[in-house]
JSON list of C-alpha atoms in Angstrom, two decimals:
[
{"chain": "A", "resi": 1, "resn": "MET", "atom": "CA", "xyz": [4.94, 54.12, 26.10]},
{"chain": "A", "resi": 2, "resn": "PHE", "atom": "CA", "xyz": [7.03, 53.64, 23.00]},
{"chain": "A", "resi": 3, "resn": "LYS", "atom": "CA", "xyz": [8.96, 50.34, 23.00]},
{"chain": "A", "resi": 4, "resn": "PRO", "atom": "CA", "xyz": [12.01, 50.24, 20.62]},
{"chain": "A", "resi": 5, "resn": "LEU", "atom": "CA", "xyz": [11.81, 46.47, 20.33]},
{"chain": "A", "resi": 6, "resn": "PHE", "atom": "CA", "xyz": [8.93, 46.48, 18.24]},
{"chain": "A", "resi": 7, "resn": "ILE", "atom": "CA", "xyz": [10.57, 48.69, 15.87]},
{"chain": "A", "resi": 8, "resn": "LEU", "atom": "CA", "xyz": [14.01, 47.19, 15.78]},
{"chain": "A", "resi": 9, "resn": "PRO", "atom": "CA", "xyz": [12.46, 44.27, 13.39]},
{"chain": "A", "resi": 10, "resn": "ALA", "atom": "CA", "xyz": [10.64, 47.00, 11.49]},
{"chain": "A", "resi": 11, "resn": "LEU", "atom": "CA", "xyz": [14.04, 48.53, 10.78]},
{"chain": "A", "resi": 12, "resn": "LEU", "atom": "CA", "xyz": [16.02, 45.52, 10.08]},
{"chain": "A", "resi": 13, "resn": "LEU", "atom": "CA", "xyz": [13.37, 44.24, 7.32]},
{"chain": "A", "resi": 14, "resn": "ALA", "atom": "CA", "xyz": [13.27, 48.17, 5.30]},
{"chain": "A", "resi": 15, "resn": "TYR", "atom": "CA", "xyz": [16.77, 48.08, 5.69]},
{"chain": "A", "resi": 16, "resn": "ALA", "atom": "CA", "xyz": [17.35, 44.41, 4.07]},
{"chain": "A", "resi": 17, "resn": "ALA", "atom": "CA", "xyz": [14.83, 45.44, 1.46]},
{"chain": "A", "resi": 18, "resn": "SER", "atom": "CA", "xyz": [16.55, 48.85, 0.52]},
{"chain": "A", "resi": 19, "resn": "THR", "atom": "CA", "xyz": [20.17, 46.53, 0.31]},
{"chain": "A", "resi": 20, "resn": "GLY", "atom": "CA", "xyz": [18.23, 43.67, -1.54]},
{"chain": "A", "resi": 21, "resn": "GLN", "atom": "CA", "xyz": [18.91, 40.86, 0.80]},
{"chain": "A", "resi": 22, "resn": "THR", "atom": "CA", "xyz": [15.28, 39.96, 0.98]},
{"chain": "A", "resi": 23, "resn": "GLN", "atom": "CA", "xyz": [15.45, 38.14, -2.59]},
{"chain": "A", "resi": 24, "resn": "THR", "atom": "CA", "xyz": [13.76, 34.93, -2.06]},
{"chain": "A", "resi": 25, "resn": "GLN", "atom": "CA", "xyz": [15.96, 31.46, -2.53]},
{"chain": "A", "resi": 26, "resn": "PRO", "atom": "CA", "xyz": [15.42, 30.19, -6.10]},
{"chain": "A", "resi": 27, "resn": "LYS", "atom": "CA", "xyz": [13.13, 27.34, -6.23]},
{"chain": "A", "resi": 28, "resn": "PRO", "atom": "CA", "xyz": [15.28, 23.73, -6.82]},
{"chain": "A", "resi": 29, "resn": "ALA", "atom": "CA", "xyz": [15.02, 22.73, -10.61]},
{"chain": "A", "resi": 30, "resn": "ALA", "atom": "CA", "xyz": [12.67, 19.74, -10.90]},
{"chain": "A", "resi": 31, "resn": "PRO", "atom": "CA", "xyz": [14.33, 16.40, -11.52]},
{"chain": "A", "resi": 32, "resn": "ALA", "atom": "CA", "xyz": [14.86, 15.22, -14.94]},
{"chain": "A", "resi": 33, "resn": "GLU", "atom": "CA", "xyz": [12.35, 12.98, -16.43]},
{"chain": "A", "resi": 34, "resn": "TYR", "atom": "CA", "xyz": [13.23, 9.71, -16.12]},
{"chain": "A", "resi": 35, "resn": "LYS", "atom": "CA", "xyz": [13.28, 7.59, -19.29]},
{"chain": "A", "resi": 36, "resn": "ILE", "atom": "CA", "xyz": [13.77, 4.15, -20.14]},
{"chain": "A", "resi": 37, "resn": "PRO", "atom": "CA", "xyz": [15.11, 3.61, -23.55]},
{"chain": "A", "resi": 38, "resn": "PRO", "atom": "CA", "xyz": [12.44, 2.03, -26.00]},
{"chain": "A", "resi": 39, "resn": "GLU", "atom": "CA", "xyz": [15.24, -0.91, -26.91]},
{"chain": "A", "resi": 40, "resn": "ALA", "atom": "CA", "xyz": [15.78, -1.18, -23.14]},
{"chain": "A", "resi": 41, "resn": "ALA", "atom": "CA", "xyz": [12.17, -1.65, -22.27]},
{"chain": "A", "resi": 42, "resn": "GLN", "atom": "CA", "xyz": [11.35, -4.08, -25.24]},
{"chain": "A", "resi": 43, "resn": "GLN", "atom": "CA", "xyz": [13.95, -6.33, -24.07]},
{"chain": "A", "resi": 44, "resn": "ALA", "atom": "CA", "xyz": [12.44, -10.03, -23.24]},
{"chain": "A", "resi": 45, "resn": "ASN", "atom": "CA", "xyz": [13.75, -11.58, -20.21]},
{"chain": "A", "resi": 46, "resn": "PRO", "atom": "CA", "xyz": [15.72, -14.72, -21.87]},
{"chain": "A", "resi": 47, "resn": "VAL", "atom": "CA", "xyz": [16.40, -16.40, -18.49]},
{"chain": "A", "resi": 48, "resn": "LYS", "atom": "CA", "xyz": [13.87, -19.27, -17.36]},
{"chain": "A", "resi": 49, "resn": "PRO", "atom": "CA", "xyz": [13.22, -19.42, -13.79]},
{"chain": "A", "resi": 50, "resn": "THR", "atom": "CA", "xyz": [13.79, -22.83, -11.95]},
{"chain": "A", "resi": 51, "resn": "PRO", "atom": "CA", "xyz": [13.92, -23.16, -8.07]},
{"chain": "A", "resi": 52, "resn": "GLU", "atom": "CA", "xyz": [17.92, -22.80, -8.13]},
{"chain": "A", "resi": 53, "resn": "SER", "atom": "CA", "xyz": [17.75, -19.77, -9.72]},
{"chain": "A", "resi": 54, "resn": "GLN", "atom": "CA", "xyz": [15.36, -18.22, -7.99]},
{"chain": "A", "resi": 55, "resn": "ALA", "atom": "CA", "xyz": [16.86, -19.34, -4.47]},
{"chain": "A", "resi": 56, "resn": "ARG", "atom": "CA", "xyz": [19.86, -17.09, -5.92]},
{"chain": "A", "resi": 57, "resn": "ALA", "atom": "CA", "xyz": [17.71, -14.47, -6.89]},
{"chain": "A", "resi": 58, "resn": "GLU", "atom": "CA", "xyz": [16.00, -14.35, -3.39]},
{"chain": "A", "resi": 59, "resn": "LYS", "atom": "CA", "xyz": [19.86, -13.88, -1.91]},
{"chain": "A", "resi": 60, "resn": "VAL", "atom": "CA", "xyz": [20.85, -11.13, -4.35]},
{"chain": "A", "resi": 61, "resn": "TYR", "atom": "CA", "xyz": [17.21, -9.42, -3.19]},
{"chain": "A", "resi": 62, "resn": "GLY", "atom": "CA", "xyz": [17.86, -9.76, 0.37]},
{"chain": "A", "resi": 63, "resn": "TYR", "atom": "CA", "xyz": [21.64, -8.30, 0.15]},
{"chain": "A", "resi": 64, "resn": "ASP", "atom": "CA", "xyz": [20.80, -5.30, -2.36]},
{"chain": "A", "resi": 65, "resn": "CYS", "atom": "CA", "xyz": [16.76, -4.80, -2.07]},
{"chain": "A", "resi": 66, "resn": "ALA", "atom": "CA", "xyz": [15.05, -5.93, 0.75]},
{"chain": "A", "resi": 67, "resn": "PHE", "atom": "CA", "xyz": [16.01, -2.95, 3.44]},
{"chain": "A", "resi": 68, "resn": "CYS", "atom": "CA", "xyz": [14.27, -0.76, 1.23]},
{"chain": "A", "resi": 69, "resn": "HIS", "atom": "CA", "xyz": [11.76, -2.72, -0.55]},
{"chain": "A", "resi": 70, "resn": "GLY", "atom": "CA", "xyz": [10.87, -5.06, 2.51]},
{"chain": "A", "resi": 71, "resn": "LYS", "atom": "CA", "xyz": [11.71, -9.05, 2.99]},
{"chain": "A", "resi": 72, "resn": "ASN", "atom": "CA", "xyz": [8.37, -10.07, 1.48]},
{"chain": "A", "resi": 73, "resn": "GLY", "atom": "CA", "xyz": [8.43, -6.80, -1.32]},
{"chain": "A", "resi": 74, "resn": "ASP", "atom": "CA", "xyz": [5.63, -4.86, 0.47]},
{"chain": "A", "resi": 75, "resn": "GLY", "atom": "CA", "xyz": [7.89, -1.63, 0.66]},
{"chain": "A", "resi": 76, "resn": "LYS", "atom": "CA", "xyz": [8.03, -1.36, 4.04]},
{"chain": "A", "resi": 77, "resn": "GLY", "atom": "CA", "xyz": [11.88, -2.28, 4.77]},
{"chain": "A", "resi": 78, "resn": "GLU", "atom": "CA", "xyz": [13.94, -0.85, 7.20]},
{"chain": "A", "resi": 79, "resn": "MET", "atom": "CA", "xyz": [15.24, 2.38, 5.15]},
{"chain": "A", "resi": 80, "resn": "ALA", "atom": "CA", "xyz": [11.63, 3.02, 3.78]},
{"chain": "A", "resi": 81, "resn": "GLY", "atom": "CA", "xyz": [10.40, 5.08, 6.62]},
{"chain": "A", "resi": 82, "resn": "ASP", "atom": "CA", "xyz": [13.57, 7.42, 6.22]},
{"chain": "A", "resi": 83, "resn": "MET", "atom": "CA", "xyz": [13.21, 7.73, 2.42]},
{"chain": "A", "resi": 84, "resn": "LYS", "atom": "CA", "xyz": [10.66, 10.55, 1.19]},
{"chain": "A", "resi": 85, "resn": "THR", "atom": "CA", "xyz": [9.93, 8.33, -1.94]},
{"chain": "A", "resi": 86, "resn": "LYS", "atom": "CA", "xyz": [7.04, 6.27, -1.75]},
{"chain": "A", "resi": 87, "resn": "MET", "atom": "CA", "xyz": [8.02, 2.53, -2.18]},
{"chain": "A", "resi": 88, "resn": "PRO", "atom": "CA", "xyz": [6.15, -0.34, -4.45]},
{"chain": "A", "resi": 89, "resn": "ASP", "atom": "CA", "xyz": [4.16, -2.61, -2.86]},
{"chain": "A", "resi": 90, "resn": "PHE", "atom": "CA", "xyz": [5.32, -6.09, -4.97]},
{"chain": "A", "resi": 91, "resn": "THR", "atom": "CA", "xyz": [2.64, -7.91, -3.27]},
{"chain": "A", "resi": 92, "resn": "ASP", "atom": "CA", "xyz": [0.36, -5.85, -5.31]},
{"chain": "A", "resi": 93, "resn": "ALA", "atom": "CA", "xyz": [-0.22, -7.62, -8.68]},
{"chain": "A", "resi": 94, "resn": "ALA", "atom": "CA", "xyz": [-0.81, -3.82, -9.87]},
{"chain": "A", "resi": 95, "resn": "ALA", "atom": "CA", "xyz": [2.62, -2.36, -9.32]},
{"chain": "A", "resi": 96, "resn": "LEU", "atom": "CA", "xyz": [4.65, -4.00, -11.83]},
{"chain": "A", "resi": 97, "resn": "LYS", "atom": "CA", "xyz": [1.59, -4.72, -14.38]},
{"chain": "A", "resi": 98, "resn": "SER", "atom": "CA", "xyz": [2.51, -1.92, -16.24]},
{"chain": "A", "resi": 99, "resn": "ARG", "atom": "CA", "xyz": [6.43, -2.49, -16.33]},
{"chain": "A", "resi": 100, "resn": "THR", "atom": "CA", "xyz": [7.85, -4.77, -19.14]},
{"chain": "A", "resi": 101, "resn": "ASP", "atom": "CA", "xyz": [10.66, -7.19, -17.51]},
{"chain": "A", "resi": 102, "resn": "GLY", "atom": "CA", "xyz": [12.98, -5.14, -19.34]},
{"chain": "A", "resi": 103, "resn": "GLU", "atom": "CA", "xyz": [12.06, -2.02, -18.15]},
{"chain": "A", "resi": 104, "resn": "LEU", "atom": "CA", "xyz": [12.83, -3.58, -14.30]},
{"chain": "A", "resi": 105, "resn": "PHE", "atom": "CA", "xyz": [16.28, -4.86, -15.63]},
{"chain": "A", "resi": 106, "resn": "TYR", "atom": "CA", "xyz": [17.04, -1.06, -16.86]},
{"chain": "A", "resi": 107, "resn": "ILE", "atom": "CA", "xyz": [16.17, -0.01, -13.61]},
{"chain": "A", "resi": 108, "resn": "ILE", "atom": "CA", "xyz": [18.05, -2.53, -11.62]},
{"chain": "A", "resi": 109, "resn": "LYS", "atom": "CA", "xyz": [21.14, -2.30, -13.33]},
{"chain": "A", "resi": 110, "resn": "THR", "atom": "CA", "xyz": [21.41, 1.59, -14.32]},
{"chain": "A", "resi": 111, "resn": "GLY", "atom": "CA", "xyz": [19.33, 2.75, -10.57]},
{"chain": "A", "resi": 112, "resn": "LYS", "atom": "CA", "xyz": [16.18, 5.08, -10.35]},
{"chain": "A", "resi": 113, "resn": "GLY", "atom": "CA", "xyz": [16.23, 7.93, -8.19]},
{"chain": "A", "resi": 114, "resn": "GLU", "atom": "CA", "xyz": [17.80, 7.39, -4.64]},
{"chain": "A", "resi": 115, "resn": "MET", "atom": "CA", "xyz": [18.31, 3.81, -5.59]},
{"chain": "A", "resi": 116, "resn": "PRO", "atom": "CA", "xyz": [21.39, 2.80, -6.53]},
{"chain": "A", "resi": 117, "resn": "PRO", "atom": "CA", "xyz": [22.71, 0.84, -9.61]},
{"chain": "A", "resi": 118, "resn": "GLU", "atom": "CA", "xyz": [23.56, -2.42, -9.60]},
{"chain": "A", "resi": 119, "resn": "GLY", "atom": "CA", "xyz": [25.41, -1.96, -12.63]},
{"chain": "A", "resi": 120, "resn": "ASN", "atom": "CA", "xyz": [28.12, -4.52, -13.11]},
{"chain": "A", "resi": 121, "resn": "ARG", "atom": "CA", "xyz": [28.05, -6.05, -9.36]},
{"chain": "A", "resi": 122, "resn": "VAL", "atom": "CA", "xyz": [25.82, -8.23, -10.33]},
{"chain": "A", "resi": 123, "resn": "LYS", "atom": "CA", "xyz": [25.90, -10.46, -13.57]},
{"chain": "A", "resi": 124, "resn": "ASP", "atom": "CA", "xyz": [22.81, -9.92, -16.18]},
{"chain": "A", "resi": 125, "resn": "GLU", "atom": "CA", "xyz": [21.38, -13.43, -15.58]},
{"chain": "A", "resi": 126, "resn": "GLU", "atom": "CA", "xyz": [21.29, -12.72, -11.74]},
{"chain": "A", "resi": 127, "resn": "VAL", "atom": "CA", "xyz": [19.33, -9.78, -12.77]},
{"chain": "A", "resi": 128, "resn": "TRP", "atom": "CA", "xyz": [17.06, -11.24, -15.05]},
{"chain": "A", "resi": 129, "resn": "ASN", "atom": "CA", "xyz": [16.32, -13.83, -12.25]},
{"chain": "A", "resi": 130, "resn": "VAL", "atom": "CA", "xyz": [15.43, -10.97, -9.57]},
{"chain": "A", "resi": 131, "resn": "VAL", "atom": "CA", "xyz": [13.06, -9.45, -12.26]},
{"chain": "A", "resi": 132, "resn": "HIS", "atom": "CA", "xyz": [11.17, -12.94, -11.93]},
{"chain": "A", "resi": 133, "resn": "TYR", "atom": "CA", "xyz": [11.65, -12.81, -8.06]},
{"chain": "A", "resi": 134, "resn": "LEU", "atom": "CA", "xyz": [10.08, -9.60, -7.92]},
{"chain": "A", "resi": 135, "resn": "ARG", "atom": "CA", "xyz": [6.81, -10.67, -10.11]},
{"chain": "A", "resi": 136, "resn": "SER", "atom": "CA", "xyz": [6.95, -13.66, -7.65]},
{"chain": "A", "resi": 137, "resn": "PHE", "atom": "CA", "xyz": [5.74, -11.53, -5.09]},
{"chain": "A", "resi": 138, "resn": "ALA", "atom": "CA", "xyz": [2.15, -10.59, -6.34]},
{"chain": "A", "resi": 139, "resn": "LYS", "atom": "CA", "xyz": [1.84, -14.67, -7.31]},
{"chain": "A", "resi": 140, "resn": "LYS", "atom": "CA", "xyz": [2.56, -15.70, -3.92]},
{"chain": "A", "resi": 141, "resn": "ASN", "atom": "CA", "xyz": [-0.25, -12.83, -2.63]},
{"chain": "A", "resi": 142, "resn": "ALA", "atom": "CA", "xyz": [-2.88, -13.69, -5.59]},
{"chain": "A", "resi": 143, "resn": "GLY", "atom": "CA", "xyz": [-4.04, -16.78, -3.52]},
{"chain": "A", "resi": 144, "resn": "GLY", "atom": "CA", "xyz": [-3.60, -15.18, -0.18]},
{"chain": "A", "resi": 145, "resn": "GLU", "atom": "CA", "xyz": [-5.19, -12.21, 1.40]},
{"chain": "A", "resi": 146, "resn": "ALA", "atom": "CA", "xyz": [-6.88, -9.28, -0.12]},
{"chain": "A", "resi": 147, "resn": "LYS", "atom": "CA", "xyz": [-4.95, -6.15, -0.46]},
{"chain": "A", "resi": 148, "resn": "PRO", "atom": "CA", "xyz": [-6.12, -3.16, 1.86]}
]
């Protein structure tokens, strides 16, 4: 016995092919490579960390960074699970080892990927303090447990 329901999909595909409607969707363009200008990367951190400056940096980090990067810098913030980007674990010294202070400053100020820029919302001095604060996560872990 002949079943017309099996032929209907084949006919629809044949019709679509004849009208050119089976074209595949174009592949999305690859994201542009993220580049930090050499002059930004070479900037030295002009701010010396003090207990007061680090307390201010902790506050800025808590407001603007912790929800993605985690309260303790481990990359496990509340939003990290929703994002497709793997967050760096700042408690691992290797995470920031290849980054200069200037690069970190530039990333914080201008943003990167899904990370929004701080821009002019935060003074440069505070951003430099946050750079010190980010590096402190690995120093705190250095005397602690080994990373898995």
